[in-house]
């Protein structure tokens, strides 16, 4: 039987996969921001034991990193 943390982790992963499937019309920077947020959310959830604050924090940090990785040069 799955506990709440396992269910939350699986829902987060499925949500990230479904969200990333709509990235075909996005710019490279937008796509990397979304991927970073998804990966960050999963990592934050895993590192914090499934806490909502860890998941949201991981998504925010991952989104910023993903955004800055593909930032166009000026």
PDB file of N, CA, C and O in Angstrom:
ATOM      1  N   UNK A   1       0.836  -1.171   0.000  1.00  0.00           N
ATOM      2  CA  UNK A   1       0.000   0.000   0.000  1.00  0.00           C
ATOM      3  C   UNK A   1       0.889   1.245   0.000  1.00  0.00           C
ATOM      4  O   UNK A   1       1.854   1.315   0.741  1.00  0.00           O
ATOM      5  N   UNK A   2       0.563   2.205  -0.849  1.00  0.00           N
ATOM      6  CA  UNK A   2       1.371   3.423  -0.963  1.00  0.00           C
ATOM      7  C   UNK A   2       0.972   4.434   0.100  1.00  0.00           C
ATOM      8  O   UNK A   2      -0.196   4.573   0.433  1.00  0.00           O
ATOM      9  N   UNK A   3       1.989   5.129   0.619  1.00  0.00           N
ATOM     10  CA  UNK A   3       1.682   6.185   1.577  1.00  0.00           C
ATOM     11  C   UNK A   3       1.511   7.510   0.839  1.00  0.00           C
ATOM     12  O   UNK A   3       1.669   7.601  -0.371  1.00  0.00           O
ATOM     13  N   UNK A   4       1.210   8.545   1.554  1.00  0.00           N
ATOM     14  CA  UNK A   4       0.910   9.850   0.969  1.00  0.00           C
ATOM     15  C   UNK A   4       2.122  10.413   0.231  1.00  0.00           C
ATOM     16  O   UNK A   4       1.988  11.013  -0.838  1.00  0.00           O
ATOM     17  N   UNK A   5       3.309  10.226   0.761  1.00  0.00           N
ATOM     18  CA  UNK A   5       4.514  10.752   0.123  1.00  0.00           C
ATOM     19  C   UNK A   5       4.752  10.101  -1.234  1.00  0.00           C
ATOM     20  O   UNK A   5       5.122  10.767  -2.194  1.00  0.00           O
ATOM     21  N   UNK A   6       4.546   8.796  -1.310  1.00  0.00           N
ATOM     22  CA  UNK A   6       4.730   8.096  -2.584  1.00  0.00           C
ATOM     23  C   UNK A   6       3.705   8.559  -3.615  1.00  0.00           C
ATOM     24  O   UNK A   6       4.037   8.748  -4.786  1.00  0.00           O
ATOM     25  N   UNK A   7       2.489   8.752  -3.196  1.00  0.00           N
ATOM     26  CA  UNK A   7       1.443   9.232  -4.102  1.00  0.00           C
ATOM     27  C   UNK A   7       1.778  10.645  -4.577  1.00  0.00           C
ATOM     28  O   UNK A   7       1.674  10.943  -5.771  1.00  0.00           O
ATOM     29  N   UNK A   8       2.204  11.512  -3.665  1.00  0.00           N
ATOM     30  CA  UNK A   8       2.557  12.885  -4.035  1.00  0.00           C
ATOM     31  C   UNK A   8       3.711  12.895  -5.026  1.00  0.00           C
ATOM     32  O   UNK A   8       3.706  13.670  -5.993  1.00  0.00           O
ATOM     33  N   UNK A   9       4.707  12.050  -4.821  1.00  0.00           N
ATOM     34  CA  UNK A   9       5.852  11.978  -5.723  1.00  0.00           C
ATOM     35  C   UNK A   9       5.411  11.531  -7.107  1.00  0.00           C
ATOM     36  O   UNK A   9       5.810  12.107  -8.117  1.00  0.00           O
ATOM     37  N   UNK A  10       4.570  10.533  -7.178  1.00  0.00           N
ATOM     38  CA  UNK A  10       4.101  10.037  -8.474  1.00  0.00           C
ATOM     39  C   UNK A  10       3.234  11.070  -9.197  1.00  0.00           C
ATOM     40  O   UNK A  10       3.347  11.242 -10.395  1.00  0.00           O
ATOM     41  N   UNK A  11       2.399  11.768  -8.457  1.00  0.00           N
ATOM     42  CA  UNK A  11       1.566  12.817  -9.057  1.00  0.00           C
ATOM     43  C   UNK A  11       2.452  13.941  -9.594  1.00  0.00           C
ATOM     44  O   UNK A  11       2.216  14.467 -10.687  1.00  0.00           O
ATOM     45  N   UNK A  12       3.490  14.297  -8.850  1.00  0.00           N
ATOM     46  CA  UNK A  12       4.420  15.336  -9.290  1.00  0.00           C
ATOM     47  C   UNK A  12       5.128  14.921 -10.571  1.00  0.00           C
ATOM     48  O   UNK A  12       5.245  15.717 -11.514  1.00  0.00           O
ATOM     49  N   UNK A  13       5.585  13.688 -10.631  1.00  0.00           N
ATOM     50  CA  UNK A  13       6.288  13.202 -11.820  1.00  0.00           C
ATOM     51  C   UNK A  13       5.353  13.166 -13.026  1.00  0.00           C
ATOM     52  O   UNK A  13       5.711  13.616 -14.113  1.00  0.00           O
ATOM     53  N   UNK A  14       4.150  12.651 -12.837  1.00  0.00           N
ATOM     54  CA  UNK A  14       3.186  12.599 -13.943  1.00  0.00           C
ATOM     55  C   UNK A  14       2.832  14.009 -14.408  1.00  0.00           C
ATOM     56  O   UNK A  14       2.762  14.277 -15.614  1.00  0.00           O
ATOM     57  N   UNK A  15       2.647  14.920 -13.476  1.00  0.00           N
ATOM     58  CA  UNK A  15       2.349  16.305 -13.839  1.00  0.00           C
ATOM     59  C   UNK A  15       3.481  16.946 -14.627  1.00  0.00           C
ATOM     60  O   UNK A  15       3.249  17.666 -15.604  1.00  0.00           O
ATOM     61  N   UNK A  16       4.705  16.666 -14.224  1.00  0.00           N
ATOM     62  CA  UNK A  16       5.859  17.222 -14.941  1.00  0.00           C
ATOM     63  C   UNK A  16       5.944  16.659 -16.351  1.00  0.00           C
ATOM     64  O   UNK A  16       6.188  17.396 -17.316  1.00  0.00           O
ATOM     65  N   UNK A  17       5.729  15.363 -16.488  1.00  0.00           N
ATOM     66  CA  UNK A  17       5.787  14.743 -17.815  1.00  0.00           C
ATOM     67  C   UNK A  17       4.688  15.292 -18.717  1.00  0.00           C
ATOM     68  O   UNK A  17       4.930  15.631 -19.877  1.00  0.00           O
ATOM     69  N   UNK A  18       3.486  15.398 -18.200  1.00  0.00           N
ATOM     70  CA  UNK A  18       2.382  15.940 -19.008  1.00  0.00           C
ATOM     71  C   UNK A  18       2.614  17.405 -19.355  1.00  0.00           C
ATOM     72  O   UNK A  18       2.319  17.834 -20.467  1.00  0.00           O
ATOM     73  N   UNK A  19       3.134  18.154 -18.426  1.00  0.00           N
ATOM     74  CA  UNK A  19       3.411  19.554 -18.686  1.00  0.00           C
ATOM     75  C   UNK A  19       4.493  19.749 -19.724  1.00  0.00           C
ATOM     76  O   UNK A  19       4.428  20.648 -20.558  1.00  0.00           O
ATOM     77  N   UNK A  20       5.497  18.895 -19.699  1.00  0.00           N
ATOM     78  CA  UNK A  20       6.598  19.020 -20.652  1.00  0.00           C
ATOM     79  C   UNK A  20       6.215  18.553 -22.050  1.00  0.00           C
ATOM     80  O   UNK A  20       6.873  18.914 -23.022  1.00  0.00           O
ATOM     81  N   UNK A  21       5.154  17.787 -22.170  1.00  0.00           N
ATOM     82  CA  UNK A  21       4.744  17.324 -23.495  1.00  0.00           C
ATOM     83  C   UNK A  21       4.188  18.469 -24.341  1.00  0.00           C
ATOM     84  O   UNK A  21       4.095  18.353 -25.562  1.00  0.00           O
ATOM     85  N   UNK A  22       3.860  19.580 -23.720  1.00  0.00           N
ATOM     86  CA  UNK A  22       3.324  20.729 -24.454  1.00  0.00           C
ATOM     87  C   UNK A  22       4.407  21.738 -24.822  1.00  0.00           C
ATOM     88  O   UNK A  22       4.113  22.854 -25.216  1.00  0.00           O
ATOM     89  N   UNK A  23       5.657  21.350 -24.738  1.00  0.00           N
ATOM     90  CA  UNK A  23       6.768  22.284 -24.946  1.00  0.00           C
ATOM     91  C   UNK A  23       7.192  22.440 -26.398  1.00  0.00           C
ATOM     92  O   UNK A  23       8.161  23.138 -26.674  1.00  0.00           O
ATOM     93  N   UNK A  24       6.528  21.833 -27.342  1.00  0.00           N
ATOM     94  CA  UNK A  24       7.007  21.850 -28.718  1.00  0.00           C
ATOM     95  C   UNK A  24       6.984  23.243 -29.341  1.00  0.00           C
ATOM     96  O   UNK A  24       7.804  23.551 -30.203  1.00  0.00           O
ATOM     97  N   UNK A  25       6.073  24.106 -28.938  1.00  0.00           N
ATOM     98  CA  UNK A  25       6.003  25.437 -29.532  1.00  0.00           C
ATOM     99  C   UNK A  25       6.690  26.503 -28.683  1.00  0.00           C
ATOM    100  O   UNK A  25       6.604  27.679 -29.002  1.00  0.00           O
ATOM    101  N   UNK A  26       7.379  26.111 -27.644  1.00  0.00           N
ATOM    102  CA  UNK A  26       8.054  27.065 -26.764  1.00  0.00           C
ATOM    103  C   UNK A  26       9.448  27.398 -27.285  1.00  0.00           C
ATOM    104  O   UNK A  26      10.051  26.607 -28.008  1.00  0.00           O
ATOM    105  N   UNK A  27       9.965  28.537 -26.853  1.00  0.00           N
ATOM    106  CA  UNK A  27      11.354  28.866 -27.164  1.00  0.00           C
ATOM    107  C   UNK A  27      12.266  27.963 -26.331  1.00  0.00           C
ATOM    108  O   UNK A  27      11.823  27.339 -25.362  1.00  0.00           O
ATOM    109  N   UNK A  28      13.525  27.943 -26.686  1.00  0.00           N
ATOM    110  CA  UNK A  28      14.483  27.115 -25.946  1.00  0.00           C
ATOM    111  C   UNK A  28      14.566  27.559 -24.491  1.00  0.00           C
ATOM    112  O   UNK A  28      14.590  26.723 -23.586  1.00  0.00           O
ATOM    113  N   UNK A  29      14.566  28.845 -24.258  1.00  0.00           N
ATOM    114  CA  UNK A  29      14.651  29.347 -22.886  1.00  0.00           C
ATOM    115  C   UNK A  29      13.395  28.985 -22.091  1.00  0.00           C
ATOM    116  O   UNK A  29      13.493  28.569 -20.940  1.00  0.00           O
ATOM    117  N   UNK A  30      12.225  29.106 -22.700  1.00  0.00           N
ATOM    118  CA  UNK A  30      10.982  28.730 -22.021  1.00  0.00           C
ATOM    119  C   UNK A  30      10.956  27.241 -21.700  1.00  0.00           C
ATOM    120  O   UNK A  30      10.557  26.829 -20.614  1.00  0.00           O
ATOM    121  N   UNK A  31      11.387  26.434 -22.664  1.00  0.00           N
ATOM    122  CA  UNK A  31      11.405  24.990 -22.465  1.00  0.00           C
ATOM    123  C   UNK A  31      12.364  24.613 -21.337  1.00  0.00           C
ATOM    124  O   UNK A  31      12.033  23.808 -20.474  1.00  0.00           O
ATOM    125  N   UNK A  32      13.546  25.217 -21.307  1.00  0.00           N
ATOM    126  CA  UNK A  32      14.505  24.910 -20.253  1.00  0.00           C
ATOM    127  C   UNK A  32      14.018  25.378 -18.884  1.00  0.00           C
ATOM    128  O   UNK A  32      14.297  24.734 -17.875  1.00  0.00           O
ATOM    129  N   UNK A  33      13.276  26.477 -18.856  1.00  0.00           N
ATOM    130  CA  UNK A  33      12.686  26.940 -17.599  1.00  0.00           C
ATOM    131  C   UNK A  33      11.684  25.916 -17.075  1.00  0.00           C
ATOM    132  O   UNK A  33      11.688  25.569 -15.893  1.00  0.00           O
ATOM    133  N   UNK A  34      10.825  25.411 -17.964  1.00  0.00           N
ATOM    134  CA  UNK A  34       9.824  24.416 -17.559  1.00  0.00           C
ATOM    135  C   UNK A  34      10.475  23.108 -17.128  1.00  0.00           C
ATOM    136  O   UNK A  34      10.080  22.505 -16.121  1.00  0.00           O
ATOM    137  N   UNK A  35      11.479  22.680 -17.871  1.00  0.00           N
ATOM    138  CA  UNK A  35      12.179  21.436 -17.513  1.00  0.00           C
ATOM    139  C   UNK A  35      12.880  21.608 -16.169  1.00  0.00           C
ATOM    140  O   UNK A  35      12.820  20.724 -15.303  1.00  0.00           O
ATOM    141  N   UNK A  36      13.549  22.752 -15.980  1.00  0.00           N
ATOM    142  CA  UNK A  36      14.224  23.011 -14.704  1.00  0.00           C
ATOM    143  C   UNK A  36      13.261  23.021 -13.537  1.00  0.00           C
ATOM    144  O   UNK A  36      13.553  22.484 -12.471  1.00  0.00           O
ATOM    145  N   UNK A  37      12.084  23.620 -13.744  1.00  0.00           N
ATOM    146  CA  UNK A  37      11.086  23.655 -12.673  1.00  0.00           C
ATOM    147  C   UNK A  37      10.580  22.252 -12.346  1.00  0.00           C
ATOM    148  O   UNK A  37      10.414  21.906 -11.171  1.00  0.00           O
ATOM    149  N   UNK A  38      10.361  21.450 -13.368  1.00  0.00           N
ATOM    150  CA  UNK A  38       9.893  20.075 -13.134  1.00  0.00           C
ATOM    151  C   UNK A  38      10.921  19.238 -12.408  1.00  0.00           C
ATOM    152  O   UNK A  38      10.615  18.536 -11.432  1.00  0.00           O
ATOM    153  N   UNK A  39      12.153  19.303 -12.873  1.00  0.00           N
ATOM    154  CA  UNK A  39      13.226  18.531 -12.234  1.00  0.00           C
ATOM    155  C   UNK A  39      13.467  19.049 -10.817  1.00  0.00           C
ATOM    156  O   UNK A  39      13.655  18.264  -9.880  1.00  0.00           O
ATOM    157  N   UNK A  40      13.438  20.370 -10.658  1.00  0.00           N
ATOM    158  CA  UNK A  40      13.628  20.946  -9.327  1.00  0.00           C
ATOM    159  C   UNK A  40      12.528  20.544  -8.354  1.00  0.00           C
ATOM    160  O   UNK A  40      12.792  20.292  -7.181  1.00  0.00           O
ATOM    161  N   UNK A  41      11.294  20.479  -8.847  1.00  0.00           N
ATOM    162  CA  UNK A  41      10.184  20.070  -7.982  1.00  0.00           C
ATOM    163  C   UNK A  41      10.356  18.638  -7.504  1.00  0.00           C
ATOM    164  O   UNK A  41      10.163  18.335  -6.322  1.00  0.00           O
ATOM    165  N   UNK A  42      10.744  17.763  -8.414  1.00  0.00           N
ATOM    166  CA  UNK A  42      10.948  16.360  -8.030  1.00  0.00           C
ATOM    167  C   UNK A  42      12.121  16.242  -7.060  1.00  0.00           C
ATOM    168  O   UNK A  42      12.036  15.546  -6.044  1.00  0.00           O
ATOM    169  N   UNK A  43      13.214  16.929  -7.358  1.00  0.00           N
ATOM    170  CA  UNK A  43      14.382  16.876  -6.476  1.00  0.00           C
ATOM    171  C   UNK A  43      14.068  17.488  -5.112  1.00  0.00           C
ATOM    172  O   UNK A  43      14.446  16.930  -4.071  1.00  0.00           O
ATOM    173  N   UNK A  44      13.380  18.626  -5.100  1.00  0.00           N
ATOM    174  CA  UNK A  44      13.022  19.261  -3.834  1.00  0.00           C
ATOM    175  C   UNK A  44      12.117  18.388  -2.997  1.00  0.00           C
ATOM    176  O   UNK A  44      12.261  18.299  -1.777  1.00  0.00           O
ATOM    177  N   UNK A  45      11.187  17.708  -3.654  1.00  0.00           N
ATOM    178  CA  UNK A  45      10.295  16.796  -2.942  1.00  0.00           C
ATOM    179  C   UNK A  45      11.065  15.617  -2.357  1.00  0.00           C
ATOM    180  O   UNK A  45      10.857  15.224  -1.214  1.00  0.00           O
ATOM    181  N   UNK A  46      11.975  15.081  -3.157  1.00  0.00           N
ATOM    182  CA  UNK A  46      12.749  13.927  -2.698  1.00  0.00           C
ATOM    183  C   UNK A  46      13.684  14.315  -1.551  1.00  0.00           C
ATOM    184  O   UNK A  46      13.812  13.579  -0.563  1.00  0.00           O
ATOM    185  N   UNK A  47      14.329  15.462  -1.664  1.00  0.00           N
ATOM    186  CA  UNK A  47      15.284  15.878  -0.633  1.00  0.00           C
ATOM    187  C   UNK A  47      14.618  16.315   0.662  1.00  0.00           C
ATOM    188  O   UNK A  47      15.213  16.217   1.735  1.00  0.00           O
ATOM    189  N   UNK A  48      13.387  16.815   0.568  1.00  0.00           N
ATOM    190  CA  UNK A  48      12.709  17.300   1.773  1.00  0.00           C
ATOM    191  C   UNK A  48      11.735  16.279   2.352  1.00  0.00           C
ATOM    192  O   UNK A  48      10.960  16.609   3.245  1.00  0.00           O
ATOM    193  N   UNK A  49      11.744  15.089   1.822  1.00  0.00           N
ATOM    194  CA  UNK A  49      10.844  14.069   2.342  1.00  0.00           C
ATOM    195  C   UNK A  49       9.407  14.265   1.925  1.00  0.00           C
ATOM    196  O   UNK A  49       8.492  13.818   2.591  1.00  0.00           O
ATOM    197  N   UNK A  50       9.184  14.965   0.825  1.00  0.00           N
ATOM    198  CA  UNK A  50       7.837  15.143   0.304  1.00  0.00           C
ATOM    199  C   UNK A  50       7.110  16.368   0.814  1.00  0.00           C
ATOM    200  O   UNK A  50       5.908  16.499   0.597  1.00  0.00           O
ATOM    201  N   UNK A  51       7.810  17.289   1.453  1.00  0.00           N
ATOM    202  CA  UNK A  51       7.124  18.476   1.965  1.00  0.00           C
ATOM    203  C   UNK A  51       6.754  19.413   0.821  1.00  0.00           C
ATOM    204  O   UNK A  51       7.444  19.498  -0.193  1.00  0.00           O
ATOM    205  N   UNK A  52       5.668  20.107   0.983  1.00  0.00           N
ATOM    206  CA  UNK A  52       5.201  21.037  -0.048  1.00  0.00           C
ATOM    207  C   UNK A  52       6.187  22.190  -0.217  1.00  0.00           C
ATOM    208  O   UNK A  52       6.457  22.623  -1.342  1.00  0.00           O
ATOM    209  N   UNK A  53       6.744  22.682   0.865  1.00  0.00           N
ATOM    210  CA  UNK A  53       7.699  23.779   0.797  1.00  0.00           C
ATOM    211  C   UNK A  53       8.953  23.369   0.027  1.00  0.00           C
ATOM    212  O   UNK A  53       9.458  24.130  -0.801  1.00  0.00           O
ATOM    213  N   UNK A  54       9.432  22.153   0.256  1.00  0.00           N
ATOM    214  CA  UNK A  54      10.596  21.656  -0.474  1.00  0.00           C
ATOM    215  C   UNK A  54      10.304  21.501  -1.952  1.00  0.00           C
ATOM    216  O   UNK A  54      11.158  21.804  -2.808  1.00  0.00           O
ATOM    217  N   UNK A  55       9.102  21.039  -2.292  1.00  0.00           N
ATOM    218  CA  UNK A  55       8.716  20.872  -3.692  1.00  0.00           C
ATOM    219  C   UNK A  55       8.628  22.217  -4.400  1.00  0.00           C
ATOM    220  O   UNK A  55       9.168  22.394  -5.493  1.00  0.00           O
ATOM    221  N   UNK A  56       7.970  23.172  -3.781  1.00  0.00           N
ATOM    222  CA  UNK A  56       7.824  24.502  -4.374  1.00  0.00           C
ATOM    223  C   UNK A  56       9.185  25.204  -4.460  1.00  0.00           C
ATOM    224  O   UNK A  56       9.513  25.828  -5.474  1.00  0.00           O
ATOM    225  N   UNK A  57       9.972  25.088  -3.423  1.00  0.00           N
ATOM    226  CA  UNK A  57      11.309  25.691  -3.440  1.00  0.00           C
ATOM    227  C   UNK A  57      12.184  25.092  -4.520  1.00  0.00           C
ATOM    228  O   UNK A  57      12.897  25.807  -5.223  1.00  0.00           O
ATOM    229  N   UNK A  58      12.136  23.773  -4.658  1.00  0.00           N
ATOM    230  CA  UNK A  58      12.903  23.111  -5.709  1.00  0.00           C
ATOM    231  C   UNK A  58      12.457  23.534  -7.093  1.00  0.00           C
ATOM    232  O   UNK A  58      13.274  23.736  -7.990  1.00  0.00           O
ATOM    233  N   UNK A  59      11.154  23.686  -7.275  1.00  0.00           N
ATOM    234  CA  UNK A  59      10.633  24.131  -8.573  1.00  0.00           C
ATOM    235  C   UNK A  59      11.101  25.541  -8.888  1.00  0.00           C
ATOM    236  O   UNK A  59      11.484  25.842 -10.022  1.00  0.00           O
ATOM    237  N   UNK A  60      11.090  26.410  -7.886  1.00  0.00           N
ATOM    238  CA  UNK A  60      11.528  27.792  -8.111  1.00  0.00           C
ATOM    239  C   UNK A  60      13.007  27.855  -8.464  1.00  0.00           C
ATOM    240  O   UNK A  60      13.403  28.510  -9.435  1.00  0.00           O
ATOM    241  N   UNK A  61      13.828  27.164  -7.703  1.00  0.00           N
ATOM    242  CA  UNK A  61      15.270  27.171  -7.972  1.00  0.00           C
ATOM    243  C   UNK A  61      15.568  26.527  -9.323  1.00  0.00           C
ATOM    244  O   UNK A  61      16.349  27.049 -10.118  1.00  0.00           O
ATOM    245  N   UNK A  62      14.924  25.401  -9.602  1.00  0.00           N
ATOM    246  CA  UNK A  62      15.138  24.727 -10.883  1.00  0.00           C
ATOM    247  C   UNK A  62      14.689  25.571 -12.064  1.00  0.00           C
ATOM    248  O   UNK A  62      15.348  25.599 -13.107  1.00  0.00           O
ATOM    249  N   UNK A  63      13.582  26.276 -11.907  1.00  0.00           N
ATOM    250  CA  UNK A  63      13.101  27.147 -12.978  1.00  0.00           C
ATOM    251  C   UNK A  63      14.067  28.279 -13.269  1.00  0.00           C
ATOM    252  O   UNK A  63      14.330  28.607 -14.424  1.00  0.00           O
ATOM    253  N   UNK A  64      14.617  28.879 -12.220  1.00  0.00           N
ATOM    254  CA  UNK A  64      15.584  29.967 -12.408  1.00  0.00           C
ATOM    255  C   UNK A  64      16.847  29.446 -13.080  1.00  0.00           C
ATOM    256  O   UNK A  64      17.369  30.064 -14.020  1.00  0.00           O
ATOM    257  N   UNK A  65      17.341  28.295 -12.638  1.00  0.00           N
ATOM    258  CA  UNK A  65      18.542  27.725 -13.249  1.00  0.00           C
ATOM    259  C   UNK A  65      18.279  27.388 -14.712  1.00  0.00           C
ATOM    260  O   UNK A  65      19.083  27.703 -15.588  1.00  0.00           O
ATOM    261  N   UNK A  66      17.153  26.756 -14.998  1.00  0.00           N
ATOM    262  CA  UNK A  66      16.820  26.421 -16.384  1.00  0.00           C
ATOM    263  C   UNK A  66      16.689  27.657 -17.260  1.00  0.00           C
ATOM    264  O   UNK A  66      17.101  27.654 -18.412  1.00  0.00           O
ATOM    265  N   UNK A  67      16.149  28.723 -16.702  1.00  0.00           N
ATOM    266  CA  UNK A  67      15.999  29.964 -17.439  1.00  0.00           C
ATOM    267  C   UNK A  67      17.348  30.596 -17.755  1.00  0.00           C
ATOM    268  O   UNK A  67      17.572  31.100 -18.857  1.00  0.00           O
ATOM    269  N   UNK A  68      18.242  30.566 -16.799  1.00  0.00           N
ATOM    270  CA  UNK A  68      19.535  31.232 -16.970  1.00  0.00           C
ATOM    271  C   UNK A  68      20.512  30.416 -17.831  1.00  0.00           C
ATOM    272  O   UNK A  68      21.393  30.993 -18.446  1.00  0.00           O
ATOM    273  N   UNK A  69      20.334  29.112 -17.883  1.00  0.00           N
ATOM    274  CA  UNK A  69      21.237  28.262 -18.680  1.00  0.00           C
ATOM    275  C   UNK A  69      21.167  28.635 -20.153  1.00  0.00           C
ATOM    276  O   UNK A  69      22.190  28.690 -20.843  1.00  0.00           O
ATOM    277  N   UNK A  70      19.996  28.915 -20.644  1.00  0.00           N
ATOM    278  CA  UNK A  70      19.829  29.208 -22.071  1.00  0.00           C
ATOM    279  C   UNK A  70      19.552  30.674 -22.342  1.00  0.00           C
ATOM    280  O   UNK A  70      18.968  31.026 -23.354  1.00  0.00           O
ATOM    281  N   UNK A  71      19.990  31.533 -21.448  1.00  0.00           N
ATOM    282  CA  UNK A  71      19.769  32.974 -21.606  1.00  0.00           C
ATOM    283  C   UNK A  71      20.547  33.475 -22.822  1.00  0.00           C
ATOM    284  O   UNK A  71      21.736  33.211 -22.952  1.00  0.00           O
ATOM    285  N   UNK A  72      19.860  34.186 -23.711  1.00  0.00           N
ATOM    286  CA  UNK A  72      20.572  34.679 -24.895  1.00  0.00           C
ATOM    287  C   UNK A  72      21.627  35.715 -24.528  1.00  0.00           C
ATOM    288  O   UNK A  72      21.454  36.479 -23.585  1.00  0.00           O
ATOM    289  N   UNK A  73      22.717  35.715 -25.284  1.00  0.00           N
ATOM    290  CA  UNK A  73      23.766  36.701 -25.026  1.00  0.00           C
ATOM    291  C   UNK A  73      23.328  38.057 -25.569  1.00  0.00           C
ATOM    292  O   UNK A  73      22.631  38.138 -26.575  1.00  0.00           O
ATOM    293  N   UNK A  74      23.733  39.099 -24.900  1.00  0.00           N
ATOM    294  CA  UNK A  74      23.325  40.453 -25.312  1.00  0.00           C
ATOM    295  C   UNK A  74      24.505  41.258 -25.719  1.00  0.00           C
ATOM    296  O   UNK A  74      25.558  41.184 -25.334  1.00  0.00           O
TER     297      UNK A  74
END
